[in-house]
Amino acid sequence: MTFKIDGIVGALRSARGASARTVDRDGNVLELPSPRDLSEIVSGIISSLFPRRYGGARAAMNGALDYFVGYTLDKALEGLSKQVVRELVFTAALAGRDVNDAESASRDIVQNFADRLPAILEILYSDVRAAYDGDPSAKSQEEVLLSYPGIKAVVHHRIAHVLYKLDLPIIARIVAESSHSATGIDIHPGAEIGPSFFIDHGTGVVIGETAVIGERVRLYQAVTLGAKRFSVDESGALVKGLPRHPIVEDDVVVYAGATILGRVTIGRGSTIGGNVWLTRSVPPNSNIVQAQARSDTFDGGAGI
Amino acid sequence: MTFKIDGIVGALRSARGASARTVDRDGNVLELPSPRDLSEIVSGIISSLFPRRYGGARAAMNGALDYFVGYTLDKALEGLSKQVVRELVFTAALAGRDVNDAESASRDIVQNFADRLPAILEILYSDVRAAYDGDPSAKSQEEVLLSYPGIKAVVHHRIAHVLYKLDLPIIARIVAESSHSATGIDIHPGAEIGPSFFIDHGTGVVIGETAVIGERVRLYQAVTLGAKRFSVDESGALVKGLPRHPIVEDDVVVYAGATILGRVTIGRGSTIGGNVWLTRSVPPNSNIVQAQARSDTFDGGAGI
Amino acid sequence: MTFKIDGIVGALRSARGASARTVDRDGNVLELPSPRDLSEIVSGIISSLFPRRYGGARAAMNGALDYFVGYTLDKALEGLSKQVVRELVFTAALAGRDVNDAESASRDIVQNFADRLPAILEILYSDVRAAYDGDPSAKSQEEVLLSYPGIKAVVHHRIAHVLYKLDLPIIARIVAESSHSATGIDIHPGAEIGPSFFIDHGTGVVIGETAVIGERVRLYQAVTLGAKRFSVDESGALVKGLPRHPIVEDDVVVYAGATILGRVTIGRGSTIGGNVWLTRSVPPNSNIVQAQARSDTFDGGAGI
Amino acid sequence: MTFKIDGIVGALRSARGASARTVDRDGNVLELPSPRDLSEIVSGIISSLFPRRYGGARAAMNGALDYFVGYTLDKALEGLSKQVVRELVFTAALAGRDVNDAESASRDIVQNFADRLPAILEILYSDVRAAYDGDPSAKSQEEVLLSYPGIKAVVHHRIAHVLYKLDLPIIARIVAESSHSATGIDIHPGAEIGPSFFIDHGTGVVIGETAVIGERVRLYQAVTLGAKRFSVDESGALVKGLPRHPIVEDDVVVYAGATILGRVTIGRGSTIGGNVWLTRSVPPNSNIVQAQARSDTFDGGAGI
Amino acid sequence: MTFKIDGIVGALRSARGASARTVDRDGNVLELPSPRDLSEIVSGIISSLFPRRYGGARAAMNGALDYFVGYTLDKALEGLSKQVVRELVFTAALAGRDVNDAESASRDIVQNFADRLPAILEILYSDVRAAYDGDPSAKSQEEVLLSYPGIKAVVHHRIAHVLYKLDLPIIARIVAESSHSATGIDIHPGAEIGPSFFIDHGTGVVIGETAVIGERVRLYQAVTLGAKRFSVDESGALVKGLPRHPIVEDDVVVYAGATILGRVTIGRGSTIGGNVWLTRSVPPNSNIVQAQARSDTFDGGAGI
Amino acid sequence: MTFKIDGIVGALRSARGASARTVDRDGNVLELPSPRDLSEIVSGIISSLFPRRYGGARAAMNGALDYFVGYTLDKALEGLSKQVVRELVFTAALAGRDVNDAESASRDIVQNFADRLPAILEILYSDVRAAYDGDPSAKSQEEVLLSYPGIKAVVHHRIAHVLYKLDLPIIARIVAESSHSATGIDIHPGAEIGPSFFIDHGTGVVIGETAVIGERVRLYQAVTLGAKRFSVDESGALVKGLPRHPIVEDDVVVYAGATILGRVTIGRGSTIGGNVWLTRSVPPNSNIVQAQARSDTFDGGAGI
């Protein structure tokens, strides 16, 4: 009439016991930042940046809007601060370090983050304008802000990137993945991306940790800016942090499905054609397209 | 002890002030249609189309089911009407036009939309049958309706397309993007798609605004029906609305990863193989496959 | 002032009436398993597997944790049992069979499912370790569990696969699709996947029903393990259930965008390069890369 | 660091084990009707009676309103039917009886209940009019329906009374108590109350099970229509079901705080003054007031 | 298998059709203010008055608190404004009047209401102090604010009273009834109540529309300040608005259960004993107690 | 177009600034226990006591039920512990004391509270039995537990009383008031109440802080067990904590509306009639009834 679960509960306990886990000096399991909480926090930050479009606020005179912005921002920062404490404590425990006053350190970091928001907003306006200018079907910047997945991805990335620079890689990653899940666009929070950046359609785009992207760059769906290979040290372990992803200079366009791998440089003003596979640098103003190589003999499909 | 945000709130206000925005004649910022509200509205419309499968209704005799359908539909149309008013007012303000009685115009448009729902339902049944017939693992049409992302995408598209034809491009786009986010399938609401259409797997599919797709067409994941290039007028501005995406005739199958670009025609009954890159028309009953071109020399990967 | 919907409600009723649907012997429309309910149920099962990371539970001593695990698991199994009854009754009606005591049968199946959870947890720990070992940017297994879409996909797959093996293909499919929607990774619940499996980035990955994957295999985004063609019987109907997807042996790495089709075998220790198109078997330790075939003549893009 | 609860959980189990409880023949504890579910069900029934005022429906033409009414009512009846099954099974088990097809019996009872709703609505309109006519501050019947606790109490009572007459005393009691909690007015569902009934203010009113109230009766706060004593049989057990509460004839007014006890009759057209204590019958058109008995010597208060 | 409700829906429609209802010139049924919306609005207003205790805000420096207060207040006023429009339109239709620009009139009224909030807050602080001073068990004013039903009642009353003075009797009544339901204290929004007012326990207190209460008055549970009789004009209709409830001067205490009826004056500094029934004025500093009148013969109880 | 609130926000800030408030040594405003949180916590505690009736748990074998009980209890205790910390810190700050390790102290108190739950459950079973035995209309103890407001009040009181004895008067008071609001029964958490206690109907009952009630006592609605007067010390300040409410010995019944004031003793087995006003002790087995004092002259009512 009911399920027999006592044995299962016990077996799950044993399995958990055998797994690696990070504990503090007293043996307590440490909490990690919460994706659910961060999702709400980032949503609050975005509402404070775009109060009329994301915030559900009335179209109000500046006075009343400031109350909304201040309230929303303050609440989001307060929430963020708790998540930052978790990352600081967890990371220190991983490294065997002590944490002195994680709460105070967290507040400084979060204040620092907040101070950069006006600059983030300025860049995001440039991104919205780039989408508006680059897409003939866009009728207004407001519409772009509302409905373009490429804009959603870049808004999240610019927030995640600041968090990454403030030495919060776990939180930054969680923010990036929530955007990845919603848009299919996977931008590592470490990537450096200049203003007026636009990704159209976007599904399947992957941009690696050390990629550097200039101003006014435009990407289409399924573009990969990846690493060619991982460097391995003498002991065979992966070497971390080396520049291993492409540098894409100003005013480059990369069409759908193109794959660019390794620390190569795509010169300014170049155009990379659809589905191109590129593992070398190209000079400024290059036009790269895929080889023509087709046959008309049917050899099967990719049905699954 | 608390965050210093007064300066930030002020700086955000200044940044907003400098950005472009659309206002009415009195300088009030205009509201755009709300993605959140539209998500609920479209969900209501779908429940009224498929009351037993999406609506959570009991499996009832037709009488009681009609109450559910009528109630759900009426509520959704009422909600839609408010969003349409927003788009009409916003669009008119953008164009510097006056709006006479946007509410009444909205009601007419929404009634027009509602009148087309029975025809939409008929076509959707053909799509469900096509999925059922085309996928050997499908055991019943009900299961297809419940769980296939390709069906979710086409249900949203057929709704979005009617909205697009009723001159509501912003609302249509928002509906399309909500489906894109959930399925990874990006169909522009302008695309014309015939009955018995089926997309399998679907992630990464992109179908452009002026694409025309016949009856009984089947697509697999990552297929692109795109534009080859954008036309530019004398002043260098993009020319909008020109037919620039493929025409795919009846009974065509396009396998995974194929890219078809430009206003080309894929003749009826043709099969386009996986990963094919195609920028020219092909006659009916063609079989197009990718060139064989491989080497076994390891030259790196796409690790990121 | 209000919408005229009486005629529409009637027309929708007629359209529904003409469509195929599965009924029991008394003509009552049958309920299918509910994606919404299953989403909550699977979330409960995952919380019982990873109570500290997904469950929101305090980091407690084992005693209190067991209460959480037992309660969460019991509730999820109870919910699952109701969904299983629906699938059993629906499937029997489709086949014209009688169902004797679906509730009792469901309880046995669900108990059987529950008994396998500790083994699933053990394998999932191997997957988490594989992700941690394979990704230089991962700093802890906890972080991997929290934020990697590849982990989310494999957690759902291992649950869906057990349900599939217990002859619940509809429920298994619904579970798989919910993961597909969130991650862009589409793994058929029938696929056999060994321990220490890792998918990085993941958007666009498709793994077919009869694929067999060994131990310590690593895939990148947009990899397809698909069928080359469907077998057709004398009457032209699709033959179901035949092995038609690749066998990928132990320690294979497949880089982004590679497409492997048909019942081919990728020998152990092989590396398949990015964007490779492969329809034949390769021996152990092969290195397969895409042909070099490029031109620098600009011939357009894939703008849409 | 955590609470020691294993012993407590065990002690609670023992305490539960020692308590009386009602089980079916297999020893399973039986479910009772759920107050929370019934609250939602009754709310649905009321919305179907007053769709414009309680239902949140638009002020629509009758057609669209019928969809709301039919949908809301059907859903509420379906929910009620499940609760009725619980009461039937529970009551039968208490009495040691078998239940043959509780579901079918429940459906008949609920259909019977539903058939009486139009008549209930007619009487409720008379109650609203009585409140409107009797209260000089009421400006419209709509306002009365919206905000008068006496109306809320009588709406619940008329529903509970029909359930009581259909032999569902537990459900009827739960409905009555939910109204008691919200209004402070405690009407036993067994009380017979004629049309045009009005309770003003209401807090503290108590009306007993066998009370009989005529037409156009008006009560104020803290009025009790109670039993004088309980009859005891030879063995000392309470005798149930005997008429033991007052009969209040047509057009009687009972002012605040009056207490009327026993099977007495208040003749038609009588007025019972505030705080009167009455344990005998009075003829028609009586005016009963409290004795004048005061002193001005301060002897303390009722401070607490 | 399902309920027969078509006939019921029709009968309910007929019953509705026969009932009185208020429509506009086009025959559309008019909306009244919504109790549910008003409950949320009043909750917002209270949060803006007591941001630390009701608002869930962090204990912040004044700057951040102002954002919360401004945001919460602005949102509540916006909501209130919509409800005021409904009352204005409804009341005008009842009176057969035209409404010119109800929205603009509503904004003026709501601004007027908002302007009085600081003064309301000052008086509420006096009430909290009175409760703290008058109840020996109160340990802090914060605790009083949190948990005393008398304070909840007076907070709602002071808001409802301002709304009543602004000619919004329906909204005022709805606010008062929501407090009545939660506390059992029924204060008509028309009652004039001076500062430092305290009701202890409170259940069953009733204060009429034209009651006038001075400063530092204290009431206990079940006190009635009511009307003795209603005045009737020559045609037998009730005369509205006449002063008909007691005047209670400064520093009066009324103990539990006392009933004071009619336009009598309780002189300053008087004490009215528990359960006293009083229909005449008393001079300042009176002590009124109930007559001693008891017997020890058991004559029954008030069991029900 | 918008509200002018800047001045109001400033005025509210000033009003707040002038009010008394409790701060810690750094000037931070202190948080009090949250009524909303406590409501959820108490609901969890009650679910752990009555898992089958309040908890929504399946009627399960003891094993699975224990998981529910343990999980629910653990979560509730964790939540309670946070509220206890708030009360300890707040109370210490009020008294100018330091708090050493409030968290640890809180855990001890909460563990102590938890340890008493099995004993509370035993007494509550006696209360349920008393209601069942004392009310002829009760058909089962389960029904009593589900729907009787007197049971709801006593369940909350027994929990609040333990909290009161553990020196948590603020939390205890909040728990008591939530029950008061739902039932109209106002029991001070300090009151000592023996087993098998039953309150019927209940609205308007008030029981004071130092009341002592024996075993098998039964009260009806509107009974007051209050203080006659407050003692004042030489300086005129109220003397707290003195026994000032009645002692009601075993097997006493007090009928509706009776008022008993002061530190009097109602001897065992006595019956106090309805509406009796009693300020002196009575010997065991007394029968006290209200004096007969009536007139038939109409002198007005209590209409309001």
Coordinates of N, CA, C and O in Angstrom, one line a residue, chain E residues 99-132:
Chain E
V99 N -20.3 61.8 -15.3 CA -19.0 61.9 -14.7 C -18.1 62.6 -15.7 O -17.9 62.0 -16.7
N100 N -17.6 63.7 -15.3 CA -16.6 64.3 -16.2 C -15.2 64.0 -15.7 O -14.8 64.3 -14.7
D101 N -14.5 63.2 -16.5 CA -13.1 62.9 -16.2 C -12.9 62.3 -14.8 O -12.3 62.9 -14.0
A102 N -13.5 61.1 -14.7 CA -13.3 60.4 -13.4 C -11.9 60.2 -13.0 O -11.5 60.2 -11.8
E103 N -11.0 60.0 -14.0 CA -9.6 59.7 -13.7 C -8.9 60.9 -13.1 O -8.2 60.7 -12.2
S104 N -9.2 62.0 -13.7 CA -8.6 63.2 -13.1 C -9.1 63.5 -11.7 O -8.3 63.8 -10.8
A105 N -10.4 63.4 -11.5 CA -11.0 63.6 -10.2 C -10.4 62.6 -9.2 O -10.1 62.9 -8.1
S106 N -10.2 61.4 -9.6 CA -9.7 60.3 -8.8 C -8.3 60.7 -8.3 O -7.9 60.5 -7.2
R107 N -7.5 61.2 -9.3 CA -6.1 61.5 -9.0 C -6.0 62.6 -7.9 O -5.2 62.6 -7.0
D108 N -6.9 63.6 -8.0 CA -7.0 64.7 -7.1 C -7.3 64.1 -5.7 O -6.7 64.5 -4.7
I109 N -8.3 63.3 -5.6 CA -8.7 62.7 -4.4 C -7.6 61.9 -3.7 O -7.3 62.0 -2.5
V110 N -6.9 61.1 -4.5 CA -5.9 60.2 -4.0 C -4.7 61.1 -3.6 O -4.1 60.8 -2.5
Q111 N -4.4 62.1 -4.3 CA -3.3 63.0 -3.9 C -3.6 63.6 -2.5 O -2.8 63.7 -1.6
N112 N -4.9 64.0 -2.4 CA -5.4 64.6 -1.1 C -5.2 63.6 0.0 O -4.8 63.9 1.1
F113 N -5.6 62.4 -0.3 CA -5.5 61.3 0.7 C -4.0 61.1 1.1 O -3.7 61.1 2.3
A114 N -3.2 61.1 0.1 CA -1.7 60.9 0.4 C -1.2 62.0 1.2 O -0.4 61.8 2.2
D115 N -1.6 63.2 1.0 CA -1.1 64.3 1.7 C -1.4 64.2 3.2 O -0.7 64.9 4.1
R116 N -2.4 63.5 3.5 CA -2.8 63.4 5.0 C -2.1 62.3 5.7 O -2.2 62.1 6.9
L117 N -1.3 61.5 5.0 CA -0.7 60.3 5.6 C 0.3 60.7 6.7 O 0.3 60.0 7.8
P118 N 1.1 61.7 6.6 CA 2.0 62.0 7.7 C 1.2 62.4 9.0 O 1.6 61.9 10.1
A119 N 0.1 63.0 8.8 CA -0.7 63.4 10.0 C -1.3 62.1 10.6 O -1.4 61.9 11.8
I120 N -1.7 61.2 9.7 CA -2.3 59.9 10.2 C -1.2 59.2 11.0 O -1.4 58.6 12.1
L121 N 0.0 59.2 10.5 CA 1.1 58.5 11.2 C 1.3 59.0 12.6 O 1.5 58.3 13.5
E122 N 1.3 60.4 12.7 CA 1.5 61.0 14.0 C 0.4 60.5 15.0 O 0.7 60.1 16.1
I123 N -0.8 60.5 14.5 CA -1.9 60.0 15.5 C -1.7 58.5 15.8 O -1.9 58.1 16.9
L124 N -1.3 57.7 14.8 CA -1.1 56.3 15.1 C 0.0 56.1 16.1 O -0.1 55.2 16.9
Y125 N 1.0 56.9 16.1 CA 2.0 56.8 17.1 C 1.4 57.0 18.5 O 1.8 56.4 19.5
S126 N 0.5 58.0 18.5 CA -0.2 58.2 19.8 C -1.0 57.0 20.3 O -1.1 56.7 21.5
D127 N -1.6 56.4 19.3 CA -2.4 55.2 19.7 C -1.5 54.1 20.2 O -1.9 53.4 21.1
V128 N -0.4 53.9 19.5 CA 0.5 52.8 19.9 C 1.0 53.1 21.4 O 1.1 52.2 22.2
R129 N 1.4 54.4 21.6 CA 1.8 54.8 23.0 C 0.7 54.5 24.0 O 0.9 54.1 25.1
A130 N -0.6 54.8 23.6 CA -1.7 54.6 24.5 C -1.8 53.1 24.9 O -2.1 52.8 26.0
A131 N -1.6 52.3 23.9 CA -1.7 50.8 24.1 C -0.6 50.4 25.0 O -0.8 49.6 26.0
Y132 N 0.6 50.9 24.8 CA 1.7 50.5 25.6 C 1.6 51.0 27.0 O 1.9 50.3 28.0

